[in-house]
Short mmCIF file of C-alpha atoms in Angstrom, two decimals:
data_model
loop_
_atom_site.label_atom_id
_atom_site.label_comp_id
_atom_site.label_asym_id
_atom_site.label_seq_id
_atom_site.Cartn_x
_atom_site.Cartn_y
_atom_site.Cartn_z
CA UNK A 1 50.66 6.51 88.03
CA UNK A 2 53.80 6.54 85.73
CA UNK A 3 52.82 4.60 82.30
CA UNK A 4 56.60 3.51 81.31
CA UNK A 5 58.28 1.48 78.58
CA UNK A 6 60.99 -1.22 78.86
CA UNK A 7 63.39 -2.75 76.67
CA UNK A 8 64.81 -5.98 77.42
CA UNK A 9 67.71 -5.70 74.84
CA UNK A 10 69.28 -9.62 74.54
CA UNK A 11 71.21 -11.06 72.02
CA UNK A 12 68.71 -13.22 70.69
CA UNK A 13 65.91 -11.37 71.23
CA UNK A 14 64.34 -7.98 72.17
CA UNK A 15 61.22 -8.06 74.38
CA UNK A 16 59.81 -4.51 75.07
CA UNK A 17 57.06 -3.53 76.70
CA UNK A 18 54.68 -0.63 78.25
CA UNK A 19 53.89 -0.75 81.83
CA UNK A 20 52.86 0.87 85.28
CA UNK A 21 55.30 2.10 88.07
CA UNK A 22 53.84 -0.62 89.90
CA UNK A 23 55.59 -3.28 87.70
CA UNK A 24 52.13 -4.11 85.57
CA UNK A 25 53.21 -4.96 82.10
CA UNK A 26 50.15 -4.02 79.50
CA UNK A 27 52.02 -4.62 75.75
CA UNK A 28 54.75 -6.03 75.08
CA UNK A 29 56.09 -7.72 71.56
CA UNK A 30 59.29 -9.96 71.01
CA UNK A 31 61.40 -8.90 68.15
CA UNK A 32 64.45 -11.16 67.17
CA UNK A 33 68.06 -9.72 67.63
CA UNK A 34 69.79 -9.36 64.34
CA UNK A 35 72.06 -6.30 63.66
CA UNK A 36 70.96 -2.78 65.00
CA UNK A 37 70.16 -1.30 61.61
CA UNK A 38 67.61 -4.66 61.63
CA UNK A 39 66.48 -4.69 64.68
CA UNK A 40 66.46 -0.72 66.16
CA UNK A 41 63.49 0.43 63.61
CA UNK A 42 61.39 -2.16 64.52
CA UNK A 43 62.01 -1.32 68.35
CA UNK A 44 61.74 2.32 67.81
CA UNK A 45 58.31 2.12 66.02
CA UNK A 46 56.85 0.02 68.80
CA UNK A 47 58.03 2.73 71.33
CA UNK A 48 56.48 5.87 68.77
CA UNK A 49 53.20 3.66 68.51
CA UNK A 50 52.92 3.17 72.78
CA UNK A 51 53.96 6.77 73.37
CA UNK A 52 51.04 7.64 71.18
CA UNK A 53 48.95 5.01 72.38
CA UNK A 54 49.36 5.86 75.87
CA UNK A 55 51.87 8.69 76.46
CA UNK A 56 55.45 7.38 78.39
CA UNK A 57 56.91 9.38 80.89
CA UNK A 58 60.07 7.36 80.57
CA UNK A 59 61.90 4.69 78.99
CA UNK A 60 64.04 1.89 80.68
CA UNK A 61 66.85 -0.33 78.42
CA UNK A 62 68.35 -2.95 80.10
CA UNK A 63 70.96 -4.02 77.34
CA UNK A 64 73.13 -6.92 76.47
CA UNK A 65 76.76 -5.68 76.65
CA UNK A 66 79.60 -4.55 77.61
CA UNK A 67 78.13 -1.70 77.86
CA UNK A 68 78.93 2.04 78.92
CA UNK A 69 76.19 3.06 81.49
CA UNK A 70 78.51 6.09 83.05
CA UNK A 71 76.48 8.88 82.19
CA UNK A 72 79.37 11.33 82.47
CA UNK A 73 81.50 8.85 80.20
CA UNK A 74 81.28 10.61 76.88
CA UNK A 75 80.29 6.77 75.42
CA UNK A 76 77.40 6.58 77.66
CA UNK A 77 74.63 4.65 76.64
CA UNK A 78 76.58 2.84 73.74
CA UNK A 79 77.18 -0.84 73.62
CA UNK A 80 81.05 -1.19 73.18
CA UNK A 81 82.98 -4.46 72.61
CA UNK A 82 80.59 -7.12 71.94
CA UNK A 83 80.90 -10.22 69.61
CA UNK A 84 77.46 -9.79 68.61
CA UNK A 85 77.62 -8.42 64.45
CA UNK A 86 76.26 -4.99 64.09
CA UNK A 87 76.37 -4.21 67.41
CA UNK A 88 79.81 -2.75 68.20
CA UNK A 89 79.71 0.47 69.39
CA UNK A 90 76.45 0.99 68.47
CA UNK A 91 74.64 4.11 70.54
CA UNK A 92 71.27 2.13 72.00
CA UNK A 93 70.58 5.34 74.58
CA UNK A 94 70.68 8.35 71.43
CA UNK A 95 68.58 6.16 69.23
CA UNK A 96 66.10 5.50 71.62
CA UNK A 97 65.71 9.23 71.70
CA UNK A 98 65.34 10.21 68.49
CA UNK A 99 62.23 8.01 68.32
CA UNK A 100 60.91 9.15 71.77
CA UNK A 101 62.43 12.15 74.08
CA UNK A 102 61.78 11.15 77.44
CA UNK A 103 63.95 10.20 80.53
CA UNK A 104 65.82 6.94 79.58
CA UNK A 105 67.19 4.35 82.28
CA UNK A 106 69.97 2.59 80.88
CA UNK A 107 72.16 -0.37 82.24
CA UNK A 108 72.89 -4.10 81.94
CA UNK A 109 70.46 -6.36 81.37
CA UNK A 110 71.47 -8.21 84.35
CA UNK A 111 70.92 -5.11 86.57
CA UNK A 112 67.82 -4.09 84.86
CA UNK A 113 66.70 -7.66 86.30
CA UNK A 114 68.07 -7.54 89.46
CA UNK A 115 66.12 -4.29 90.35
CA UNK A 116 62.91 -5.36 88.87
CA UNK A 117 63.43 -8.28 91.49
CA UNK A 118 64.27 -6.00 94.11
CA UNK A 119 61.01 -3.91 93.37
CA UNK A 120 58.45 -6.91 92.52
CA UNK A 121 60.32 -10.09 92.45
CA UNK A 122 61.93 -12.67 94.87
CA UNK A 123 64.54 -9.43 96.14
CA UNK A 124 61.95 -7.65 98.07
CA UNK A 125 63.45 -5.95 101.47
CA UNK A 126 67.09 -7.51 100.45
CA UNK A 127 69.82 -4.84 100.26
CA UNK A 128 72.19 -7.28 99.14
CA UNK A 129 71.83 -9.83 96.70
CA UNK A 130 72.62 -11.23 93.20
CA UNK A 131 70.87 -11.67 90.04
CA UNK A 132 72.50 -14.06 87.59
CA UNK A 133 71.41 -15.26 83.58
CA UNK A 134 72.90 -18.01 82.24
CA UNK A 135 71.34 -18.38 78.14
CA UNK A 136 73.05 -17.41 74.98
CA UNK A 137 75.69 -15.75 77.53
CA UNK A 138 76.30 -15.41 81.48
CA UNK A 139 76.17 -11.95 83.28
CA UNK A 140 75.38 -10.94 87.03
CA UNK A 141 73.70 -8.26 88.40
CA UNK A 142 74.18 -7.19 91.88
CA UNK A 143 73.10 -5.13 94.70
CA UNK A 144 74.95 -4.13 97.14
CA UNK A 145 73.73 -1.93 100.46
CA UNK A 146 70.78 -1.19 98.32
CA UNK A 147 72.89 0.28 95.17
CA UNK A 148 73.65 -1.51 91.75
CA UNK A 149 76.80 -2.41 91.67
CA UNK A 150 79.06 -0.35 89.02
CA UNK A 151 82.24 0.50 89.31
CA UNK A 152 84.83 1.62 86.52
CA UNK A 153 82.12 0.02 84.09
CA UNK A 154 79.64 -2.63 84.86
CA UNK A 155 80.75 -6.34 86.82
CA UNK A 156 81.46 -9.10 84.58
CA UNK A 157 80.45 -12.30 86.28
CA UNK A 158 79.93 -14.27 83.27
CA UNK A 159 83.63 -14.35 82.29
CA UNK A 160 85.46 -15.46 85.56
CA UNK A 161 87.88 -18.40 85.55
CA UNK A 162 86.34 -21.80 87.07
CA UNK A 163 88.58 -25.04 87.77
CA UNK A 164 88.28 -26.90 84.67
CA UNK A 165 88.70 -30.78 85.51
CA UNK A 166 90.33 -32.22 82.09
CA UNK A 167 89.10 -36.21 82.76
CA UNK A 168 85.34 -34.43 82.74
CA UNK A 169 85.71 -32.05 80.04
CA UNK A 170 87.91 -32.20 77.10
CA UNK A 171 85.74 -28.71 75.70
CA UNK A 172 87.90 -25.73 75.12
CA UNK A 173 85.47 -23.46 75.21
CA UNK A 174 84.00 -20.74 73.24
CA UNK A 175 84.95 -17.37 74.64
CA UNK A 176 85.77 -15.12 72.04
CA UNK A 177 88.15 -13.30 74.54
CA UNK A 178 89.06 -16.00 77.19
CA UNK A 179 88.20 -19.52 75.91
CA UNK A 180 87.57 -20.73 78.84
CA UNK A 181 85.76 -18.82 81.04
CA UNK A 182 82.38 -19.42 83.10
CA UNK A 183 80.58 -18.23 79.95
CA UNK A 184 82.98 -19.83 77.56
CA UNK A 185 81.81 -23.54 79.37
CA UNK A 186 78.35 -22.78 80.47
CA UNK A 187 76.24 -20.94 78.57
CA UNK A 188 73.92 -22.32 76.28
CA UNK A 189 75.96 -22.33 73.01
CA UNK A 190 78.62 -23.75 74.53
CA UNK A 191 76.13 -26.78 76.01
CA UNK A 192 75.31 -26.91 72.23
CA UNK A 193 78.79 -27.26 70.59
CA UNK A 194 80.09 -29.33 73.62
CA UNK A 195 77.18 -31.72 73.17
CA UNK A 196 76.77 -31.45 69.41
CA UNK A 197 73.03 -30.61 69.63
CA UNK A 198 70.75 -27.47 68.08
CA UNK A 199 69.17 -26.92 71.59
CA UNK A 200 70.33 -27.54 75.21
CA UNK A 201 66.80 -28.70 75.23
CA UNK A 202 67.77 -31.57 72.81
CA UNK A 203 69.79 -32.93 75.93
CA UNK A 204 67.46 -35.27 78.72
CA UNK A 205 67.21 -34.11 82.17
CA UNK A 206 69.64 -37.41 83.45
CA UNK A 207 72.16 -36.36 80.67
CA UNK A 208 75.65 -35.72 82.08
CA UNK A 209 75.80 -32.43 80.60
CA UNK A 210 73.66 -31.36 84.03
CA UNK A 211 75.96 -32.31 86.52
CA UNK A 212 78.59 -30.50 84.21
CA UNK A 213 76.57 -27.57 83.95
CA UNK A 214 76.38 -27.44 87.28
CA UNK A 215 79.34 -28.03 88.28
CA UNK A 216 80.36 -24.81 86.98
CA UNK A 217 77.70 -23.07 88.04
CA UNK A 218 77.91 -23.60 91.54
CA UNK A 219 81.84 -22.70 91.72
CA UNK A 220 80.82 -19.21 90.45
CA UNK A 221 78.43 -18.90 93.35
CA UNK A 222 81.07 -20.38 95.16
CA UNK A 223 83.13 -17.50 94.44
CA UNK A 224 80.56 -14.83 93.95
CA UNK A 225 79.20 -16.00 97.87
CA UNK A 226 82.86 -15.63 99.37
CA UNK A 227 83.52 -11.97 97.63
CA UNK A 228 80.31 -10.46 98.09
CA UNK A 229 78.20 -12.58 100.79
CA UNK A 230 74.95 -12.06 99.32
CA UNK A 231 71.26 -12.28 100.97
CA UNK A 232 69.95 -14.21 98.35
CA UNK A 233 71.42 -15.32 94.80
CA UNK A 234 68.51 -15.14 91.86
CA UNK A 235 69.31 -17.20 88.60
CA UNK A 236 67.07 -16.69 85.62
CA UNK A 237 68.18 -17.39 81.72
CA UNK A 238 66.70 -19.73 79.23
CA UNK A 239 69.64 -22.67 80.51
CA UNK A 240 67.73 -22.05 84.01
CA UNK A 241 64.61 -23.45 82.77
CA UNK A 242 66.02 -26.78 83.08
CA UNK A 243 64.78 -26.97 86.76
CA UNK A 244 66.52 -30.17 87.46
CA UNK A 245 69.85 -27.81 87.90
CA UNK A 246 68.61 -26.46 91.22
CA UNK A 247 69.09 -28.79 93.81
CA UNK A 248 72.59 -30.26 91.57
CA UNK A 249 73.59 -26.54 92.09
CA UNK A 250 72.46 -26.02 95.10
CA UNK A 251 74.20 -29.58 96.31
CA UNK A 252 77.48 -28.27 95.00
CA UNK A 253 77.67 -25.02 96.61
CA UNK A 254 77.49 -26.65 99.69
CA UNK A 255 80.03 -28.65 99.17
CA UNK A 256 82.18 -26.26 97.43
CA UNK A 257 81.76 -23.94 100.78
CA UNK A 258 82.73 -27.02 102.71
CA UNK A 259 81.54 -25.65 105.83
CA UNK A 260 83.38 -22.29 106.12
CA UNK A 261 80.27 -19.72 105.32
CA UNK A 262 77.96 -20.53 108.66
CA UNK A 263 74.87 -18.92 108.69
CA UNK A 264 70.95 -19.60 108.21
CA UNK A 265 70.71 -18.75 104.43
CA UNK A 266 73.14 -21.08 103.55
CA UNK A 267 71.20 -23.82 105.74
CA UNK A 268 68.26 -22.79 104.25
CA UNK A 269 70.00 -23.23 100.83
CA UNK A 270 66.56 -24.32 98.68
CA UNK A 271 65.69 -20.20 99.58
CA UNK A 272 68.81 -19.21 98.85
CA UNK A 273 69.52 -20.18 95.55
CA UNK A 274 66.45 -19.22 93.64
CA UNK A 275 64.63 -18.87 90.49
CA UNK A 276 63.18 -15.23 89.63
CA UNK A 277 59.75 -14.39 91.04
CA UNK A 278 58.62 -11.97 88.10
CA UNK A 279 59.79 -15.49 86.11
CA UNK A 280 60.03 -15.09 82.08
CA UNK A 281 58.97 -11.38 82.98
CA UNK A 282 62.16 -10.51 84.72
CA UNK A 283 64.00 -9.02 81.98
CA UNK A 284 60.85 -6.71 81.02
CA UNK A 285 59.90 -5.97 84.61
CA UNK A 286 63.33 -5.06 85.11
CA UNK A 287 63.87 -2.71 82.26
CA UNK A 288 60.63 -1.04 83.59
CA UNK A 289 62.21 -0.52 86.79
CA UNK A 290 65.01 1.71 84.89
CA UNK A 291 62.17 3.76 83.17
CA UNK A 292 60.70 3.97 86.62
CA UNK A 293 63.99 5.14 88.16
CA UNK A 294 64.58 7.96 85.26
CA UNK A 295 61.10 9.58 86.11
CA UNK A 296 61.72 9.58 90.05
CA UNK A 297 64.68 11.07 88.81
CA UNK A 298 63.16 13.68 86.63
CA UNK A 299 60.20 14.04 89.55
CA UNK A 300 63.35 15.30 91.79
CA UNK A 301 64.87 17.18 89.56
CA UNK A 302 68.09 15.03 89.02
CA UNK A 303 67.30 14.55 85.46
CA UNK A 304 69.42 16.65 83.12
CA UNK A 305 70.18 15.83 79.03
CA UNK A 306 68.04 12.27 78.72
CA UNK A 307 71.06 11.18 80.86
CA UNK A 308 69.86 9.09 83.96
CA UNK A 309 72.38 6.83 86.14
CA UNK A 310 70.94 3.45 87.59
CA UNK A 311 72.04 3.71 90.79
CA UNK A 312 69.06 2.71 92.81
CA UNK A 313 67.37 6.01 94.53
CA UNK A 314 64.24 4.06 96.66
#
């Protein structure tokens, strides 16, 4: 048995963790996200402490972004453009491993959850499916004939273009690139400076801003269901806590498909559109599954410089 560490690296907060290979979490702490030189000693001494504690074979980072997960791209391992202060172009993967030289997994944190769902969670047996977040921003994670989905970079569902219905929504939204993107109008600060409130949880569960919400959520599945025809379609994030936004989502998609997609898991719509089965653990879980992934890759002898891709290997 593997005994691994994970870092669930968000924007407003890091959770990591020690765990099995079998997706058991033992520790974990939750540090708050401020800039790196805040933030990364506090991490790294947790991760010197466990490694002495317990000794890790590997270390898994799923990380806010964009970020560079090639690991031939001489950037690998760095977060690049973000908004976030003290964060551009910072190099998460070569800090890491100055406080602990092991294996490290490294990739979205949106991927790191969608394969800690497809090891433990409500993926299990699906070789094609989505894992989206929707909290201080929107990303998606996806699998796709069992392999993350990379490409050039990493996919960047949270900043698609949605139909924006003017009589509704009067927002402009709060993109720092596009304005008005999926993120820009749905994520949870722009729920907060739409609806002039500290917390999305200020807002009722009858309030408007649902249906809104929504609204946009379910023409991103809309879209994300026509491109990629997923088995199932996982959505986690603080804003998914309101539960009430399940069946308004699910509702919408239907309509939104109007018909054309005929199959059973769109019948069967209230198992298609899901919550996350390793719940508030998903992030964690899923960074595990990285750290998990670097030390089958070391076991095989794949593992060369710290550098370990993502790309699912069973």
């Amino acid at each position: 048995m593997s005994i691994l560490a994970g870092i669930e690296a968000g924007g407003t907060k890091f959770v990591c963790g020690v765990g099995t290979d079998k997706g058991e979490i033992i520790e974990k702490v939750r540090i708050e996200t401020h800039t790196a030189a805040e933030t990364m000693p506090m991490v790294c001494q947790f991760l010197i402490e466990m490694d002495a504690k317990y000794g890790l074979d590997a270390i898994g980072i799923g990380c806010f972004g964009p970020i560079e997960p090639d690991p031939l791209s001489d950037q690998y391992g760095h977060i690049t453009t973000t908004t976030k202060p003290g964060w551009q172009n910072f190099d998460m993967v070569s800090c890491v491993r100055q406080a602990v030289d092991v294996p490290i997994g490294f990739d979205t944190d949106v991927n790191a959850a969608a394969l800690g769902e497809y090891y433990w969670g409500n993926a299990c047996n699906l070789t094609d499916f989505l894992y989206l977040t929707v909290g201080t921003g929107i990303g998606g994670g996806g699998m796709v004939n069992g392999q993350l989905v990379h490409g050039s970079m990493h996919p960047e569902m949270g900043h698609i273009m949605v139909p924006i219905d003017r009589q509704k929504d009067h927002f402009a939204g709060n993109c720092a690139y596009h304005g008005q993107c999926l993120e820009g109008m749905a994520a949870g600060p722009a729920i907060k400076e739409r609806w002039q409130v500290d917390s999305a949880l200020d807002l009722p569960p009858d309030h408007v801003a649902w249906q809104l919400e929504a609204e946009y959520l379910a023409y991103a599945l809309t879209n994300f269901i026509l491109v990629l025809s997923p088995q199932r379609i996982i959505m986690g994030g603080g804003v998914m806590k309101q539960s009430q936004l399940f069946p308004i989502i699910r509702d919408k998609t239907r309509q939104y498909l109007a018909g054309y997609i005929k199959n059973s898991s769109i019948d069967n719509i209230d198992q298609y559109i899901v919550p996350p089965g390793l719940k508030s653990d998903a992030g964690l879980a899923g960074s595990l599954a990285l750290a998990k992934q670097a030390a089958l890759a070391l076991s095989n002898n794949t593992w060369t410089d710290g550098s370990v891709s993502s790309t699912f290997s069973g």
